[in-house]
Amino acid sequence: MNSSNANSPAVEAAILAADIVWMRGGDQWQYVSQWGGSLAEQAIRTVYARGGVVGGSSAGCAVLGEVIYDAMNGGVLPQEALANPYNQFMTFTTGFLELGAGLLFDTHFTERGRLGRLPIFVARARADLGLDLIGVEVDDRTALCVYPDRTAVVRGEGAVTLLHRSADTQQKISPGATPFVSPLVHTQLTQGYVYDLGGRQVVSRPPNAVIPPPPGAQPAFVPLALSGSATGDADLGERRVVDNGNASALFH
């Protein structure tokens, strides 16, 4: 489906006849620009409203939120988002599908190291739109299944990472300047965890989940400047993650 047939009554009828609509990966800007305001978009909304399942992978997942990182000018690297939160690649869309109220989705999280850009997406939504979104990052071979009561279950091999503001969050974000947004609430969940998107809390854990004991005395924190190119900086933390030369180690 593209801009030439997104308003086709035949395409609309085919979508309305479906119980499941799945949008594959590719380019989310193509979805937004070619389907926005079309009969096809409205038909997808209708399927969802009557209880059908709507989902997607990669770009197809990215367009499910209330705010969409649309990649109109191409994808933004985390370091580009951190250097200038208003650079040409930081473009967003609202008003398309709008199936995930209060959410912004991103994908390929661990594989492409996208933790650096998600806080900036959340901060931009606050600064530009006044929205307090949950940024949802989904790993490859992983899904977040959202139910009508806004509980969400993690399925698959990787993790789902949720990032949102708290009452203590402060931010300073402007064009051409390094952004500041801290503290943020970070929740990372794996297979079997159930999360309440409305209450912003875990409501159920899988049977094999291990809950660590309460921490002891609060450690003394000191400011640190870490360089991604300085491998020795990995030793500055309490623990170091070693992949043993396997780039996919986190998925095993």
Short mmCIF file of C-alpha atoms in Angstrom, two decimals:
data_model
loop_
_atom_site.label_atom_id
_atom_site.label_comp_id
_atom_site.label_asym_id
_atom_site.label_seq_id
_atom_site.Cartn_x
_atom_site.Cartn_y
_atom_site.Cartn_z
CA MET A 1 0.00 0.00 0.00
CA ASN A 2 1.26 3.48 -0.90
CA SER A 3 0.00 7.00 -1.61
CA SER A 4 -1.55 5.88 -4.89
CA ASN A 5 -3.96 3.41 -3.28
CA ALA A 6 -4.21 4.51 0.36
CA ASN A 7 -7.56 6.11 -0.53
CA SER A 8 -8.78 3.14 -2.54
CA PRO A 9 -12.18 1.83 -1.38
CA ALA A 10 -10.92 -1.68 -2.14
CA VAL A 11 -7.94 -1.24 0.19
CA GLU A 12 -10.19 0.27 2.85
CA ALA A 13 -12.57 -2.70 2.59
CA ALA A 14 -9.71 -5.19 2.86
CA ILE A 15 -8.43 -3.54 6.05
CA LEU A 16 -11.90 -3.34 7.57
CA ALA A 17 -12.37 -7.05 6.93
CA ALA A 18 -9.27 -7.89 8.96
CA ASP A 19 -8.99 -8.73 12.65
CA ILE A 20 -5.23 -8.10 12.68
CA VAL A 21 -3.29 -5.33 10.94
CA TRP A 22 0.50 -5.66 10.92
CA MET A 23 2.86 -2.99 9.61
CA ARG A 24 6.30 -4.18 8.62
CA GLY A 25 9.62 -2.39 9.00
CA GLY A 26 11.08 0.04 6.51
CA ASP A 27 10.66 3.80 6.70
CA GLN A 28 8.16 5.30 9.13
CA TRP A 29 8.09 8.53 7.16
CA GLN A 30 6.58 6.60 4.25
CA TYR A 31 3.75 5.45 6.50
CA VAL A 32 3.14 8.93 7.88
CA SER A 33 3.41 10.82 4.59
CA GLN A 34 1.58 8.32 2.37
CA TRP A 35 -1.15 7.08 4.69
CA GLY A 36 -1.83 10.16 6.83
CA GLY A 37 -5.43 11.36 6.47
CA SER A 38 -6.31 8.51 4.12
CA LEU A 39 -9.11 5.95 4.09
CA ALA A 40 -6.49 3.35 4.97
CA GLU A 41 -5.45 5.20 8.13
CA GLN A 42 -9.05 5.58 9.23
CA ALA A 43 -9.72 1.91 8.54
CA ILE A 44 -6.80 0.88 10.78
CA ARG A 45 -8.18 3.10 13.54
CA THR A 46 -11.57 1.43 13.11
CA VAL A 47 -10.13 -2.09 13.36
CA TYR A 48 -8.35 -1.11 16.57
CA ALA A 49 -11.39 0.63 18.07
CA ARG A 50 -13.57 -2.45 17.63
CA GLY A 51 -11.06 -4.68 19.41
CA GLY A 52 -8.80 -5.79 16.59
CA VAL A 53 -5.05 -6.16 16.93
CA VAL A 54 -2.75 -3.55 15.36
CA GLY A 55 1.00 -3.98 15.56
CA GLY A 56 4.24 -3.57 13.72
CA SER A 57 7.96 -4.18 13.66
CA SER A 58 10.68 -1.54 13.37
CA ALA A 59 9.11 1.37 11.44
CA GLY A 60 5.72 -0.29 11.83
CA CYS A 61 6.15 -0.15 15.60
CA ALA A 62 7.44 3.43 15.56
CA VAL A 63 4.14 4.78 14.14
CA LEU A 64 1.95 3.32 16.90
CA GLY A 65 2.54 6.02 19.52
CA GLU A 66 0.84 9.31 20.29
CA VAL A 67 4.03 11.05 19.20
CA ILE A 68 6.07 9.50 16.38
CA TYR A 69 9.75 9.95 15.72
CA ASP A 70 9.15 10.09 11.96
CA ALA A 71 12.72 10.19 10.54
CA MET A 72 11.52 12.53 7.80
CA ASN A 73 15.09 13.56 6.97
CA GLY A 74 16.70 10.24 7.88
CA GLY A 75 17.51 8.54 11.15
CA VAL A 76 19.27 10.36 13.97
CA LEU A 77 22.25 8.84 15.75
CA PRO A 78 22.32 9.05 19.57
CA GLN A 79 25.40 11.27 19.48
CA GLU A 80 23.66 13.65 17.07
CA ALA A 81 20.62 13.91 19.33
CA LEU A 82 22.86 14.62 22.32
CA ALA A 83 24.90 17.23 20.46
CA ASN A 84 21.89 19.17 19.17
CA PRO A 85 18.36 18.09 20.15
CA TYR A 86 16.89 20.23 17.37
CA ASN A 87 19.09 19.04 14.52
CA GLN A 88 17.60 18.34 11.09
CA PHE A 89 17.06 14.66 11.83
CA MET A 90 15.01 15.25 15.00
CA THR A 91 11.52 15.41 13.46
CA PHE A 92 8.25 14.26 14.99
CA THR A 93 4.65 13.66 13.91
CA THR A 94 1.42 13.79 15.89
CA GLY A 95 -2.11 12.94 14.80
CA PHE A 96 -1.26 9.75 12.88
CA LEU A 97 -3.11 6.59 14.03
CA GLU A 98 -2.74 7.67 17.71
CA LEU A 99 -3.20 4.15 19.04
CA GLY A 100 -0.70 4.33 21.90
CA ALA A 101 -1.86 7.24 24.05
CA GLY A 102 0.97 8.75 26.06
CA LEU A 103 3.61 6.65 24.33
CA LEU A 104 6.51 7.13 21.93
CA PHE A 105 8.02 3.97 20.43
CA ASP A 106 11.54 3.29 19.22
CA THR A 107 13.10 -0.02 18.16
CA HIS A 108 16.44 -1.84 17.67
CA PHE A 109 17.32 -0.49 21.09
CA THR A 110 20.19 -2.65 22.31
CA GLU A 111 21.44 -3.61 18.86
CA ARG A 112 21.93 0.01 17.78
CA GLY A 113 22.74 1.56 21.16
CA ARG A 114 19.81 3.99 21.19
CA LEU A 115 19.64 4.80 24.89
CA GLY A 116 21.30 8.14 24.15
CA ARG A 117 18.48 9.40 21.97
CA LEU A 118 15.38 8.23 23.87
CA PRO A 119 15.71 10.79 26.72
CA ILE A 120 15.94 13.52 24.10
CA PHE A 121 12.77 12.28 22.38
CA VAL A 122 10.98 12.42 25.74
CA ALA A 123 12.40 15.87 26.51
CA ARG A 124 11.38 17.23 23.10
CA ALA A 125 7.81 16.02 23.60
CA ARG A 126 7.73 17.89 26.90
CA ALA A 127 9.34 21.07 25.61
CA ASP A 128 7.47 21.30 22.30
CA LEU A 129 4.10 19.71 23.08
CA GLY A 130 3.80 19.83 26.86
CA LEU A 131 3.42 16.04 26.95
CA ASP A 132 4.70 13.69 29.64
CA LEU A 133 5.29 10.60 27.52
CA ILE A 134 6.67 7.17 28.24
CA GLY A 135 9.44 6.45 25.78
CA VAL A 136 9.24 2.75 24.89
CA GLU A 137 12.28 1.05 23.39
CA VAL A 138 11.86 -2.47 22.02
CA ASP A 139 14.72 -4.85 21.33
CA ASP A 140 14.90 -7.08 18.27
CA ARG A 141 12.95 -10.35 18.54
CA THR A 142 10.92 -8.79 21.35
CA ALA A 143 7.36 -7.44 21.66
CA LEU A 144 5.32 -5.35 24.07
CA CYS A 145 1.69 -6.52 23.95
CA VAL A 146 -0.63 -3.73 25.13
CA TYR A 147 -4.15 -4.63 26.28
CA PRO A 148 -7.32 -2.48 26.47
CA ASP A 149 -6.82 -1.88 30.21
CA ARG A 150 -3.35 -0.48 29.38
CA THR A 151 -1.47 -3.32 30.96
CA ALA A 152 1.42 -4.45 28.78
CA VAL A 153 3.20 -7.81 28.67
CA VAL A 154 6.76 -8.34 27.43
CA ARG A 155 7.33 -11.27 25.07
CA GLY A 156 10.43 -12.52 23.31
CA GLU A 157 14.18 -12.86 23.67
CA GLY A 158 15.30 -9.32 24.47
CA ALA A 159 14.04 -6.49 26.68
CA VAL A 160 11.63 -3.58 26.61
CA THR A 161 12.96 -0.36 28.14
CA LEU A 162 10.61 2.34 29.43
CA LEU A 163 11.80 5.86 30.19
CA HIS A 164 9.73 8.71 31.58
CA ARG A 165 9.89 11.85 33.66
CA SER A 166 9.21 12.04 37.40
CA ALA A 167 8.13 14.85 39.68
CA ASP A 168 11.82 15.64 40.21
CA THR A 169 12.83 15.77 36.55
CA GLN A 170 14.45 18.96 35.33
CA GLN A 171 15.39 19.67 31.76
CA LYS A 172 17.08 22.31 29.70
CA ILE A 173 16.82 21.84 25.98
CA SER A 174 17.37 24.32 23.15
CA PRO A 175 18.62 24.34 19.55
CA GLY A 176 22.36 23.93 19.10
CA ALA A 177 23.10 23.26 22.78
CA THR A 178 23.86 20.08 24.67
CA PRO A 179 20.60 19.08 26.39
CA PHE A 180 20.09 18.34 30.06
CA VAL A 181 17.28 16.11 31.34
CA SER A 182 17.57 14.40 34.73
CA PRO A 183 16.55 12.41 36.67
CA LEU A 184 14.44 10.03 34.59
CA VAL A 185 12.69 6.84 35.64
CA HIS A 186 14.23 3.87 33.81
CA THR A 187 12.52 0.46 33.78
CA GLN A 188 13.86 -2.48 31.77
CA LEU A 189 11.73 -5.61 31.49
CA THR A 190 12.12 -9.05 29.98
CA GLN A 191 9.87 -11.96 29.03
CA GLY A 192 6.82 -12.32 31.28
CA TYR A 193 6.86 -8.97 33.05
CA VAL A 194 3.55 -7.09 33.15
CA TYR A 195 3.60 -3.29 33.31
CA ASP A 196 0.74 -0.86 33.98
CA LEU A 197 1.17 1.98 31.50
CA GLY A 198 -1.38 4.12 33.33
CA GLY A 199 0.11 3.67 36.79
CA ARG A 200 3.67 3.47 35.45
CA GLN A 201 4.62 0.46 37.54
CA VAL A 202 5.35 -3.24 37.30
CA VAL A 203 2.27 -5.21 38.37
CA SER A 204 3.45 -8.78 37.79
CA ARG A 205 6.75 -10.59 37.49
CA PRO A 206 7.55 -13.94 35.85
CA PRO A 207 8.00 -16.88 38.24
CA ASN A 208 11.75 -16.98 37.62
CA ALA A 209 12.30 -13.29 38.41
CA VAL A 210 14.88 -12.58 41.09
CA ILE A 211 14.14 -9.53 43.24
CA PRO A 212 17.31 -8.07 44.77
CA PRO A 213 17.28 -7.18 48.46
CA PRO A 214 16.95 -3.54 49.50
CA PRO A 215 20.21 -1.64 49.14
CA GLY A 216 22.29 -0.94 52.19
CA ALA A 217 23.74 2.46 52.96
CA GLN A 218 23.39 4.91 50.10
CA PRO A 219 26.74 5.04 48.31
CA ALA A 220 28.51 8.34 47.82
CA PHE A 221 28.25 9.42 44.20
CA VAL A 222 30.82 11.60 42.49
CA PRO A 223 30.57 13.31 39.09
CA LEU A 224 32.22 11.35 36.29
CA ALA A 225 32.97 12.16 32.66
CA LEU A 226 32.92 8.97 30.60
CA SER A 227 34.26 8.65 27.08
CA GLY A 228 32.76 6.07 24.76
CA SER A 229 36.09 5.70 22.99
CA ALA A 230 38.08 5.08 26.18
CA THR A 231 37.66 1.39 26.95
CA GLY A 232 39.27 1.83 30.36
CA ASP A 233 36.32 3.95 31.48
CA ALA A 234 34.28 0.76 31.68
CA ASP A 235 36.21 -0.06 34.85
CA LEU A 236 34.91 3.03 36.67
CA GLY A 237 31.62 1.39 37.56
CA GLU A 238 30.92 -1.14 40.27
CA ARG A 239 30.49 -3.83 37.62
CA ARG A 240 31.61 -4.31 34.04
CA VAL A 241 29.67 -6.16 31.35
CA VAL A 242 31.90 -8.29 29.14
CA ASP A 243 30.61 -9.68 25.83
CA ASN A 244 33.57 -12.03 25.26
CA GLY A 245 33.77 -10.86 21.66
CA ASN A 246 30.16 -11.78 20.86
CA ALA A 247 28.23 -8.73 19.63
CA SER A 248 24.94 -10.55 20.30
CA ALA A 249 25.84 -11.57 23.84
CA LEU A 250 22.95 -9.64 25.37
CA PHE A 251 20.47 -11.81 23.49
CA HIS A 252 21.79 -15.10 24.93
#
